[in-house]
Amino acid sequence: MKLIITVFIMLYSLVSVTPPVYAEEPPPVIRGEGAYLIDVMSGQALFMKNPNTQLAPASTTKIMTALLAIEKGNFSDIVTVSSTMLNNKLVYGTAIYLEPGEKIGFEDLIYATLLNSANDAAVTLAEHIGGGDIPSFVEMMNQKALDIGATQTHFVNPSGLTEEGHVTTAHDLALIARAAYRNPMFAEYVRTKTHPISRSKENVPILMVNQNELLWKDPSINGIKLGYTQAAQNCFVASASKDGRQLIGVILKSPGKEIWTDMQAMFNYGFSQYKSTVFKSRGSVISSIIVNNEPVDLILDDPIYMTQKLNEPQASLNLRVTQDTNPLTSVEKGQVVGHVEILEGETLLNTLPLKTSRGVEEKSGIDSVGSSHLAWIIGSILTISFIALMVNSYQRRRRTRYWRRQVRRSTRRRNLSGNFDSHESRLK
C-alpha cells in the first residue's frame, strides 16, 4: 500500500511540474516570393520567406501614403483636385474618377485610398500634403520609412503603380504596416468594410467598399491593404487578432488567389505555435537618474511583450537605455526623460519611452548648490566652530594658569613678609 501511494505521489509530481506539450505544426508553404509574419505587440518575427528580397509593393504603397496623410493632414480640410489630375499617369488604374477643380473632403480621400485603393485619391492626398508637389511628398514617404527602420524600401510615387526603383521587402513592409496599425485612426480606417463619401458633382454619396476579401469572411481579420499590378502580381498585407494577440502578415508577388488561403495559413501558424508573455510589466523600473542629487526611477508606461515558440526554452530580450545626459534641476512626475530599446540579439524590435516615477522641484538659494555642496559647507562651518572652540578653550586655560601663578606668587610674598616680621620681633 505504501509503495502504491509513493508511486502515485511521484507520478503526480511529475505531471504537476512538467510543462504542457503542444502539437508542433510545420511552417506554412507560402507561394508568394516574399512573406513575413510579425507580432504587433512584441515586434518579433514568427515566420519569414525571402524577407529581404526587394519586390514591387503595388497598392500596399498606399499604407504609407495614408499614414502620412493621417499624421500631417487636417481632417476638416476640403481639398480641391488639381487641374493636372487627368494628365498624371499615376492615377491610371483603380480610381473614383476625380475631376479637376472638384472639391472633396480630406477624410473621404483617405477612405477612397484605403478601401477602394483609388489611385487618383492617393495622388490628390500627396499633392495636398506635399504643398502641391508630389516629389516632396515622396521624400516624406522615404524619410518615414527610414525612421521606421525600413531601410531597404524606396518609394517613387504615392499610388504604387510600377516604376523603376519603387521597391520594398516583406520585412520592411511588415514594419511599415505595424507602425501604421499602431495609429488608432489608421486601424479604424482599414477595419471599415464600407463608407459613403460625398462628391461635389454628385447629389448622392458614393459607397466605398473594402477590397480585403478576408475582412468579409474571417472575423479575426481586421485590416489592412492589398494590391496588384502586372509586375508586382498579387500583394497582400493583413492583420488578425485572437486571444488578445495581434499579428500582421505580408505576402508579396503571389501568382494567384491562393494568396488568401496562404495568409490564413500563416496566421494559423502564428497563433497556434507561438505565445506572448509580458517580459516587463507597466510601471517596471528600468533605470534611474539623479535630479538635484536625488535618485528618481525611470519606469515603463507600457509593458514589454515577448513572443516565443511553444515547446522551446524561454528566450530573453536585451534592453538598451538612452537618456538625456544634460543634468536636470527639476522633473515632473511622468515626464519622459529617456527611452528603452528592446532588442532580440542585434535586431531592434521596439522603442518605448521612460517616464519619471516622481517629481523633484527645482531648489533655490543655498539648496541650489546641491546637497553635497551643502554638506561640505556645513562640515566646514562645524570644523571652523570646533577650531574656534579649541582656541577659546586653550586661551581660557592659559588665562587660568596665569592667574593661578599670580595667586601663588602673591601668597609666597605674603608668607615671606610674615616670616621676616616674626624674626625681627624676636631680635627685639
CSV table of C-alpha atoms in Angstrom, one decimal, residues 64-398:
chain,number,residue,atom,x,y,z
A,64,MET,CA,2.5,54.8,-46.2
A,65,THR,CA,0.6,57.4,-48.2
A,66,ALA,CA,-2.4,57.2,-45.9
A,67,LEU,CA,-0.3,57.1,-42.7
A,68,LEU,CA,1.5,60.3,-43.6
A,69,ALA,CA,-1.8,61.9,-44.6
A,70,ILE,CA,-3.3,61.0,-41.2
A,71,GLU,CA,-0.2,62.2,-39.3
A,72,LYS,CA,0.2,65.5,-41.2
A,73,GLY,CA,-3.2,66.4,-42.5
A,74,ASN,CA,-6.2,68.5,-41.3
A,75,PHE,CA,-9.3,66.4,-41.2
A,76,SER,CA,-11.6,69.4,-41.7
A,77,ASP,CA,-9.9,70.4,-45.0
A,78,ILE,CA,-11.9,70.5,-48.2
A,79,VAL,CA,-9.4,69.6,-50.9
A,80,THR,CA,-9.6,70.9,-54.4
A,81,VAL,CA,-8.5,68.5,-57.1
A,82,SER,CA,-5.6,69.9,-59.2
A,83,SER,CA,-6.1,70.9,-62.8
A,84,THR,CA,-3.4,68.4,-63.9
A,85,MET,CA,-5.0,65.4,-62.4
A,86,LEU,CA,-6.3,63.8,-65.6
A,87,ASN,CA,-2.8,64.1,-67.2
A,88,ASN,CA,-1.0,62.4,-64.3
A,89,LYS,CA,0.0,58.8,-65.2
A,90,LEU,CA,0.0,57.9,-61.5
A,91,VAL,CA,-3.8,57.9,-61.5
A,92,TYR,CA,-4.3,55.2,-64.1
A,93,GLY,CA,-6.0,52.0,-63.0
A,94,THR,CA,-8.3,51.9,-60.0
A,95,ALA,CA,-9.9,55.3,-59.4
A,96,ILE,CA,-13.0,57.1,-58.2
A,97,TYR,CA,-12.6,59.4,-61.2
A,98,LEU,CA,-12.0,62.7,-59.6
A,99,GLU,CA,-12.3,65.7,-61.9
A,100,PRO,CA,-10.0,68.8,-62.0
A,101,GLY,CA,-11.4,71.5,-59.8
A,102,GLU,CA,-13.7,69.1,-57.8
A,103,LYS,CA,-13.9,69.7,-54.1
A,104,ILE,CA,-13.8,66.6,-51.8
A,105,GLY,CA,-13.3,66.1,-48.0
A,106,PHE,CA,-9.9,65.2,-46.8
A,107,GLU,CA,-11.1,62.2,-44.8
A,108,ASP,CA,-13.1,61.0,-47.8
A,109,LEU,CA,-9.9,60.8,-49.8
A,110,ILE,CA,-8.4,58.6,-47.1
A,111,TYR,CA,-11.3,56.2,-47.2
A,112,ALA,CA,-11.1,56.1,-51.0
A,113,THR,CA,-7.4,55.4,-50.8
A,114,LEU,CA,-7.5,52.6,-48.3
A,115,LEU,CA,-10.9,50.9,-49.1
A,116,ASN,CA,-11.2,51.3,-52.8
A,117,SER,CA,-7.5,51.7,-53.5
A,118,ALA,CA,-8.2,54.7,-55.7
A,119,ASN,CA,-5.0,56.0,-57.3
A,120,ASP,CA,-6.5,59.4,-58.0
A,121,ALA,CA,-7.4,59.8,-54.3
A,122,ALA,CA,-3.9,58.8,-53.2
A,123,VAL,CA,-2.3,61.3,-55.6
A,124,THR,CA,-4.6,64.1,-54.5
A,125,LEU,CA,-3.7,63.4,-50.9
A,126,ALA,CA,0.0,63.5,-51.8
A,127,GLU,CA,-0.4,66.8,-53.6
A,128,HIS,CA,-2.3,68.3,-50.7
A,129,ILE,CA,0.2,67.2,-48.0
A,130,GLY,CA,3.2,68.0,-50.2
A,131,GLY,CA,2.1,71.5,-50.9
A,132,GLY,CA,1.2,70.7,-54.5
A,133,ASP,CA,4.4,68.9,-55.1
A,134,ILE,CA,4.3,65.1,-55.3
A,135,PRO,CA,8.1,64.6,-55.2
A,136,SER,CA,8.2,66.5,-51.9
A,137,PHE,CA,5.6,64.0,-50.5
A,138,VAL,CA,7.6,61.1,-51.8
A,139,GLU,CA,10.6,62.4,-49.9
A,140,MET,CA,8.4,62.3,-46.8
A,141,MET,CA,7.5,58.7,-47.6
A,142,ASN,CA,11.1,57.7,-47.8
A,143,GLN,CA,12.1,59.5,-44.7
A,144,LYS,CA,9.3,58.0,-42.8
A,145,ALA,CA,10.4,54.5,-44.0
A,146,LEU,CA,13.9,55.1,-42.7
A,147,ASP,CA,12.5,56.4,-39.3
A,148,ILE,CA,10.5,53.1,-39.0
A,149,GLY,CA,13.6,51.0,-39.9
A,150,ALA,CA,12.5,50.0,-43.4
A,151,THR,CA,16.0,50.6,-44.8
A,152,GLN,CA,15.6,48.5,-48.0
A,153,THR,CA,12.4,50.4,-49.1
A,154,HIS,CA,12.4,53.1,-51.7
A,155,PHE,CA,9.2,54.8,-52.9
A,156,VAL,CA,8.9,56.7,-56.2
A,157,ASN,CA,5.2,57.5,-56.1
A,158,PRO,CA,2.3,57.6,-53.7
A,159,SER,CA,-0.1,55.2,-55.5
A,160,GLY,CA,2.1,52.1,-56.1
A,161,LEU,CA,2.0,51.9,-59.9
A,162,THR,CA,5.0,50.2,-61.3
A,163,GLU,CA,8.1,52.5,-61.7
A,164,GLU,CA,11.8,51.7,-61.7
A,165,GLY,CA,13.2,51.8,-58.2
A,166,HIS,CA,9.8,51.6,-56.5
A,167,VAL,CA,10.6,48.7,-54.2
A,168,THR,CA,10.2,47.3,-50.7
A,169,THR,CA,10.8,43.9,-48.9
A,170,ALA,CA,8.4,41.7,-46.9
A,171,HIS,CA,10.3,42.6,-43.8
A,172,ASP,CA,10.2,46.4,-44.4
A,173,LEU,CA,6.5,46.3,-45.4
A,174,ALA,CA,5.7,44.5,-42.1
A,175,LEU,CA,7.5,47.2,-40.2
A,176,ILE,CA,5.6,49.9,-42.1
A,177,ALA,CA,2.2,48.1,-41.6
A,178,ARG,CA,3.0,47.6,-37.9
A,179,ALA,CA,3.7,51.3,-37.4
A,180,ALA,CA,0.6,52.3,-39.3
A,181,TYR,CA,-1.7,49.9,-37.5
A,182,ARG,CA,-0.5,51.2,-34.1
A,183,ASN,CA,-2.0,54.5,-35.2
A,184,PRO,CA,-5.6,54.2,-33.8
A,185,MET,CA,-7.1,56.3,-36.7
A,186,PHE,CA,-5.4,54.2,-39.3
A,187,ALA,CA,-6.5,51.0,-37.7
A,188,GLU,CA,-10.1,52.3,-37.7
A,189,TYR,CA,-10.0,53.1,-41.4
A,190,VAL,CA,-8.6,49.7,-42.5
A,191,ARG,CA,-11.1,47.7,-40.5
A,192,THR,CA,-14.0,49.6,-42.0
A,193,LYS,CA,-16.0,47.5,-44.5
A,194,THR,CA,-18.0,50.2,-46.2
A,195,HIS,CA,-18.1,54.0,-46.0
A,196,PRO,CA,-20.0,56.6,-48.0
A,197,ILE,CA,-18.2,59.6,-49.4
A,198,SER,CA,-19.6,62.9,-50.7
A,199,ARG,CA,-18.8,64.2,-54.1
A,200,SER,CA,-19.5,67.8,-55.1
A,201,LYS,CA,-20.5,66.7,-58.6
A,202,GLU,CA,-23.0,64.1,-57.3
A,203,ASN,CA,-26.2,64.5,-55.4
A,204,VAL,CA,-25.9,61.1,-53.6
A,205,PRO,CA,-23.0,59.7,-51.6
A,206,ILE,CA,-20.8,57.1,-53.3
A,207,LEU,CA,-20.1,53.9,-51.3
A,208,MET,CA,-16.5,52.9,-50.7
A,209,VAL,CA,-16.2,49.1,-50.3
A,210,ASN,CA,-13.1,47.5,-48.7
A,211,GLN,CA,-11.4,45.2,-51.2
A,212,ASN,CA,-9.9,43.0,-48.4
A,213,GLU,CA,-11.8,39.7,-49.1
A,214,LEU,CA,-10.7,38.1,-45.7
A,215,LEU,CA,-12.2,41.1,-43.8
A,216,TRP,CA,-15.6,39.9,-45.0
A,217,LYS,CA,-15.0,36.2,-44.4
A,218,ASP,CA,-12.9,35.8,-41.3
A,219,PRO,CA,-13.9,37.5,-38.0
A,220,SER,CA,-10.3,37.5,-36.8
A,221,ILE,CA,-9.1,39.7,-39.7
A,222,ASN,CA,-9.2,43.4,-39.1
A,223,GLY,CA,-7.2,45.1,-41.9
A,224,ILE,CA,-5.0,46.2,-43.8
A,225,LYS,CA,-4.4,46.5,-47.6
A,226,LEU,CA,-4.0,44.6,-50.9
A,227,GLY,CA,-2.5,45.5,-54.2
A,228,TYR,CA,-1.9,44.2,-57.7
A,229,THR,CA,0.0,45.2,-60.8
A,230,GLN,CA,1.2,43.0,-63.6
A,231,ALA,CA,4.8,43.4,-62.5
A,232,ALA,CA,4.1,43.1,-58.7
A,233,GLN,CA,1.5,40.4,-59.1
A,234,ASN,CA,-0.7,39.9,-56.0
A,235,CYS,CA,0.4,41.7,-52.8
A,236,PHE,CA,-1.4,41.5,-49.5
A,237,VAL,CA,-0.8,42.9,-46.1
A,238,ALA,CA,-3.3,41.7,-43.4
A,239,SER,CA,-3.8,42.0,-39.7
A,240,ALA,CA,-5.6,39.5,-37.4
A,241,SER,CA,-6.5,39.4,-33.7
A,242,LYS,CA,-7.0,36.4,-31.5
A,243,ASP,CA,-6.9,35.8,-27.7
A,244,GLY,CA,-5.6,39.3,-27.1
A,245,ARG,CA,-2.8,39.0,-29.7
A,246,GLN,CA,-2.4,41.0,-32.9
A,247,LEU,CA,-0.4,39.7,-35.9
A,248,ILE,CA,0.4,41.3,-39.2
A,249,GLY,CA,1.2,39.2,-42.3
A,250,VAL,CA,2.8,40.3,-45.6
A,251,ILE,CA,2.8,38.3,-48.8
A,252,LEU,CA,4.4,39.8,-52.0
A,253,LYS,CA,4.4,38.7,-55.6
A,254,SER,CA,1.9,35.8,-55.2
A,255,PRO,CA,0.7,34.3,-58.5
A,256,GLY,CA,-3.0,34.0,-57.8
A,257,LYS,CA,-5.9,33.8,-55.5
A,258,GLU,CA,-4.2,31.4,-53.2
A,259,ILE,CA,-2.8,34.5,-51.5
A,260,TRP,CA,-6.0,34.4,-49.4
A,261,THR,CA,-5.5,30.9,-48.1
A,262,ASP,CA,-1.8,31.4,-47.7
A,263,MET,CA,-2.4,34.4,-45.5
A,264,GLN,CA,-4.8,32.4,-43.3
A,265,ALA,CA,-2.3,29.6,-43.1
A,266,MET,CA,0.3,32.0,-41.9
A,267,PHE,CA,-1.9,33.4,-39.3
A,268,ASN,CA,-3.0,30.0,-38.1
A,269,TYR,CA,0.7,29.0,-37.7
A,270,GLY,CA,1.5,32.2,-35.7
A,271,PHE,CA,-1.5,31.8,-33.3
A,272,SER,CA,-1.1,28.1,-32.7
A,273,GLN,CA,2.7,27.8,-32.5
A,274,TYR,CA,3.6,30.9,-30.6
A,275,LYS,CA,2.6,32.6,-27.3
A,276,SER,CA,3.0,36.1,-26.0
A,277,THR,CA,4.1,36.9,-22.5
A,278,VAL,CA,4.8,40.1,-20.6
A,279,PHE,CA,8.6,40.5,-20.3
A,280,LYS,CA,8.4,43.7,-18.3
A,281,SER,CA,5.1,45.0,-16.9
A,282,ARG,CA,3.9,48.6,-16.9
A,283,GLY,CA,5.5,50.5,-14.1
A,284,SER,CA,8.6,48.4,-14.0
A,285,VAL,CA,11.8,50.3,-13.1
A,286,ILE,CA,14.2,50.2,-16.0
A,287,SER,CA,16.8,52.8,-14.9
A,288,SER,CA,17.2,55.8,-12.7
A,289,ILE,CA,18.6,59.3,-12.9
A,290,ILE,CA,19.9,61.9,-10.4
A,291,VAL,CA,18.0,65.2,-10.1
A,292,ASN,CA,19.4,67.7,-7.7
A,293,ASN,CA,21.3,64.8,-6.0
A,294,GLU,CA,18.0,62.9,-5.5
A,295,PRO,CA,17.5,59.5,-7.2
A,296,VAL,CA,14.5,59.2,-9.5
A,297,ASP,CA,13.4,55.9,-11.0
A,298,LEU,CA,12.6,55.7,-14.7
A,299,ILE,CA,9.6,53.4,-15.3
A,300,LEU,CA,7.7,51.9,-18.3
A,301,ASP,CA,4.4,53.4,-19.3
A,302,ASP,CA,3.7,50.4,-21.5
A,303,PRO,CA,4.6,46.8,-20.9
A,304,ILE,CA,7.3,45.0,-22.9
A,305,TYR,CA,5.9,41.9,-24.6
A,306,MET,CA,7.9,38.8,-25.7
A,307,THR,CA,6.8,36.2,-28.2
A,308,GLN,CA,8.2,32.7,-28.1
A,309,LYS,CA,7.6,29.4,-29.8
A,310,LEU,CA,5.8,26.8,-27.9
A,311,ASN,CA,7.8,23.8,-26.6
A,312,GLU,CA,11.0,25.8,-26.7
A,313,PRO,CA,13.1,27.1,-23.8
A,314,GLN,CA,12.2,30.6,-22.8
A,315,ALA,CA,14.2,33.2,-24.6
A,316,SER,CA,15.2,36.6,-23.4
A,317,LEU,CA,15.4,40.1,-24.7
A,318,ASN,CA,18.0,42.8,-24.4
A,319,LEU,CA,17.3,46.3,-23.2
A,320,ARG,CA,19.3,49.3,-24.1
A,321,VAL,CA,18.6,52.6,-22.3
A,322,THR,CA,19.2,56.0,-23.9
A,323,GLN,CA,18.6,59.2,-21.9
A,324,ASP,CA,19.5,62.9,-21.9
A,325,THR,CA,23.0,63.4,-20.5
A,326,ASN,CA,22.3,67.0,-19.5
A,327,PRO,CA,21.8,67.4,-15.8
A,328,LEU,CA,18.3,68.2,-14.7
A,329,THR,CA,17.4,70.6,-12.0
A,330,SER,CA,13.8,69.5,-11.8
A,331,VAL,CA,11.3,67.0,-13.2
A,332,GLU,CA,7.6,66.4,-13.1
A,333,LYS,CA,6.1,63.0,-12.4
A,334,GLY,CA,5.5,61.1,-15.6
A,335,GLN,CA,8.0,63.3,-17.6
A,336,VAL,CA,9.7,61.5,-20.5
A,337,VAL,CA,13.4,61.7,-19.9
A,338,GLY,CA,14.7,58.7,-21.8
A,339,HIS,CA,13.8,55.7,-23.9
A,340,VAL,CA,14.5,52.0,-23.8
A,341,GLU,CA,15.3,50.0,-26.9
A,342,ILE,CA,14.1,46.4,-26.9
A,343,LEU,CA,16.4,44.1,-28.9
A,344,GLU,CA,16.3,40.4,-29.9
A,345,GLY,CA,20.0,39.8,-30.5
A,346,GLU,CA,21.0,42.8,-32.6
A,347,THR,CA,17.5,43.3,-34.1
A,348,LEU,CA,15.7,46.4,-32.8
A,349,LEU,CA,12.1,45.3,-32.0
A,350,ASN,CA,10.6,48.4,-30.3
A,351,THR,CA,11.4,51.6,-28.6
A,352,LEU,CA,9.4,52.8,-25.6
A,353,PRO,CA,9.5,56.0,-23.5
A,354,LEU,CA,10.8,56.0,-20.0
A,355,LYS,CA,9.0,58.3,-17.5
A,356,THR,CA,9.9,59.6,-14.1
A,357,SER,CA,8.3,57.8,-11.2
A,358,ARG,CA,8.0,61.1,-9.1
A,359,GLY,CA,8.6,64.8,-9.4
A,360,VAL,CA,11.5,66.8,-8.0
A,361,GLU,CA,11.2,70.6,-7.6
A,362,GLU,CA,14.0,72.9,-8.5
A,363,LYS,CA,15.8,74.1,-5.4
A,364,SER,CA,16.6,77.8,-4.7
A,365,GLY,CA,19.2,79.7,-2.6
A,366,ILE,CA,21.6,77.5,-0.8
A,367,ASP,CA,19.7,74.4,-1.9
A,368,SER,CA,20.6,75.1,-5.5
A,369,VAL,CA,24.2,74.1,-4.9
A,370,GLY,CA,23.1,70.6,-4.2
A,371,SER,CA,23.1,68.5,-1.0
A,372,SER,CA,26.8,67.5,-1.4
A,373,HIS,CA,27.9,71.1,-1.5
A,374,LEU,CA,25.6,71.9,1.4
A,375,ALA,CA,27.1,69.1,3.3
A,376,TRP,CA,30.6,70.5,2.5
A,377,ILE,CA,29.5,73.9,3.8
A,378,ILE,CA,28.0,72.5,6.9
A,379,GLY,CA,31.1,70.4,7.5
A,380,SER,CA,33.3,73.5,7.0
A,381,ILE,CA,31.3,75.5,9.5
A,382,LEU,CA,31.4,72.7,12.0
A,383,THR,CA,35.2,72.4,11.6
A,384,ILE,CA,35.7,76.2,12.0
A,385,SER,CA,33.5,76.2,15.0
A,386,PHE,CA,35.4,73.3,16.5
A,387,ILE,CA,38.7,75.1,15.9
A,388,ALA,CA,37.4,78.3,17.4
A,389,LEU,CA,36.1,76.4,20.4
A,390,MET,CA,39.5,74.7,20.9
A,391,VAL,CA,41.3,78.0,20.6
A,392,ASN,CA,39.0,79.6,23.0
A,393,SER,CA,39.4,76.7,25.5
A,394,TYR,CA,43.2,76.9,25.1
A,395,GLN,CA,43.1,80.6,25.8
A,396,ARG,CA,40.9,80.2,28.8
A,397,ARG,CA,43.3,77.5,30.2
A,398,ARG,CA,46.2,79.9,29.7
